[in-house]
Amino acid sequence: MNNPHPLPDPYPDPQRWIILFSVCLAGLIMPINFTGPAVSLPAIATSLGGSVVALSWVTNAFMLTFGCSLMIAGALADRFGRKRVFISGLAVLTLSSLVMLMVQDIIAFDLIRALQGVAAAAAFAGGTAGLAQVFDGTERAKAFSLLGTTFGIGLAFGPLLAGFLVQHFDWRAIFISVSLFSAIALFAGIRYMHESRDPAAAKLDWPGAATFTLALTLLTYAVLQAPDSGWSNPEVIALFSGALLFMIAFVVIENRVRRPMLDLSLFRYPRFVGVQFLAAAPAYSYVVLLVLLPLRFIGIEGYGTLEAGIVMFALSAPMLILPLLAGMLAHRFSAGIISSLGLLICAFGLLWLAQYAPGQPFLLLILPLLTIGCGISLPWGLMDGLAVSVVPKDRAGMATGIFSTVRVAGEGIALAVVGALLAALVEQHLPGSPLANAAAGAHRLAMGDLQQAAALLNVDTAALKQSYEAAFQGLLYILALTTAISAGIVFIFLRHASPSPIVPSQTTNAQSLAERSTE
């Protein structure tokens, strides 16, 4: 029987669209806040100085804390209020970006970047969970599809915007733009979003969250420190040992707690294991290039930041279109087959890119970069739906939580591992007999600091460019092989899998996180 006096819609038009605008703007900030500092890293190094390890944390600190905090932020949003967590994250992001304008040393910069990762996770988790309260049915699918498109715009145009700002103003202009976008989203959220929470939300698994975060932090720091100090250095060994102990402690805690942060029993499902391989694949086939290529273009090849941003646009531009196409193809073909094909295309693009030595006209790089972007866009558009569809329906929320953590935290670890691998390859290709400061010089060269590497190694820059060329080519071959192997694993585990039809994800696991928060 229909209610003769229905309750008024708490989110009438156009209020709900302003809320969508606020959350989409917050989603736009995330990729800009990652790709922008990556493009401007040479300018940041010139301004603030710092060791290679400290400079590596410019990107790694944000990605690591963002990945580790996503599930914690989602649980806090359910328990204490989605609007409160969303607003708190945006407020910290706004203020911390303004503080960046006054930073004078790289250590303070890295600490603020870590804080920004936590704030971004809060804004993202709170915003997407809140958005799920505003829209229902097909409108919800359209809203999250638009959020995915916005994330793709940030990935595609972030390097271009950063290059323009650094070339015409200063690297600090990037954080001014982030602060401006955050402030607009903040005020819109304060004014129009209503508070909501899950009255049945459980207490947060703090021991699990703490041990997991410490394990990833120590592992990342060990990988970053090893190229400078040596893999057999006692400090590096202690860091790896600490990471292993905390991860063991995490597994023990999650197997004993009543409501764990990560339900490890899901790994009993073979197709769920395949989804985790798929979640990790973009990290080393695509995400690492967002950091390494600007360092190559600006530091080694001498491009301006704007030129580098234009070239990087070719890498991410397919994200604007192809994830939608992947969703359409999934109605006719297995999502696992489409994802495997995309990874193979990406591997081919990496091999193609390996044929171009530094110094080539940058227009020649556009086609291989487009190929990589096209290849990775196919699985990217299907991953979130697959994360939900490969486990029983009542386990979907936890499945997306594990998927989100593997995906984002894996990107931070991949950045550290691939950066260390490039430094090791550079050291192998250095000219002449064993050089003094070889490890430190190779690490500098891998970070795109050609002049400092030349000063440390007492080798002319032309010879160092050749060493870098050989090392980068070898790295691309390794990444291509790893991506191709991942394609095979994904095909084996997921060739019959199909994504959930209600999740037309493009560039982010936004809707999956929201579904978890509304269980």
mmCIF file of C-alpha atoms in Angstrom, residues 18 41 53 70 110 177 186 205 220 261 286 295 330 334 337 341 357 386 395 497 500 510:
data_model
loop_
_atom_site.group_PDB
_atom_site.id
_atom_site.type_symbol
_atom_site.label_atom_id
_atom_site.label_comp_id
_atom_site.label_asym_id
_atom_site.label_seq_id
_atom_site.Cartn_x
_atom_site.Cartn_y
_atom_site.Cartn_z
ATOM 1 C CA ILE A 18 25.874 19.967 -6.461
ATOM 2 C CA LEU A 41 60.006 16.595 -9.204
ATOM 3 C CA VAL A 53 65.563 8.568 -1.030
ATOM 4 C CA LEU A 70 41.375 3.750 2.244
ATOM 5 C CA ASP A 110 57.524 14.452 2.423
ATOM 6 C CA SER A 177 45.465 24.737 -7.654
ATOM 7 C CA LEU A 186 34.769 21.547 0.757
ATOM 8 C CA ASP A 205 40.296 -3.185 13.529
ATOM 9 C CA THR A 220 58.785 0.651 0.923
ATOM 10 C CA MET A 261 39.897 -5.328 8.294
ATOM 11 C CA TYR A 286 51.298 2.002 -16.315
ATOM 12 C CA LEU A 295 62.053 12.224 -14.848
ATOM 13 C CA ALA A 330 31.957 -7.114 -21.586
ATOM 14 C CA SER A 334 34.387 -12.477 -21.029
ATOM 15 C CA ILE A 337 39.561 -12.246 -21.921
ATOM 16 C CA LEU A 341 44.012 -8.776 -24.259
ATOM 17 C CA ALA A 357 66.426 6.066 -27.111
ATOM 18 C CA LEU A 386 35.190 -8.128 -11.386
ATOM 19 C CA ARG A 395 31.224 -11.055 0.669
ATOM 20 C CA ALA A 497 34.525 -14.159 -15.354
ATOM 21 C CA SER A 500 28.778 -7.003 -12.289
ATOM 22 C CA ALA A 510 34.615 4.564 -6.361
#
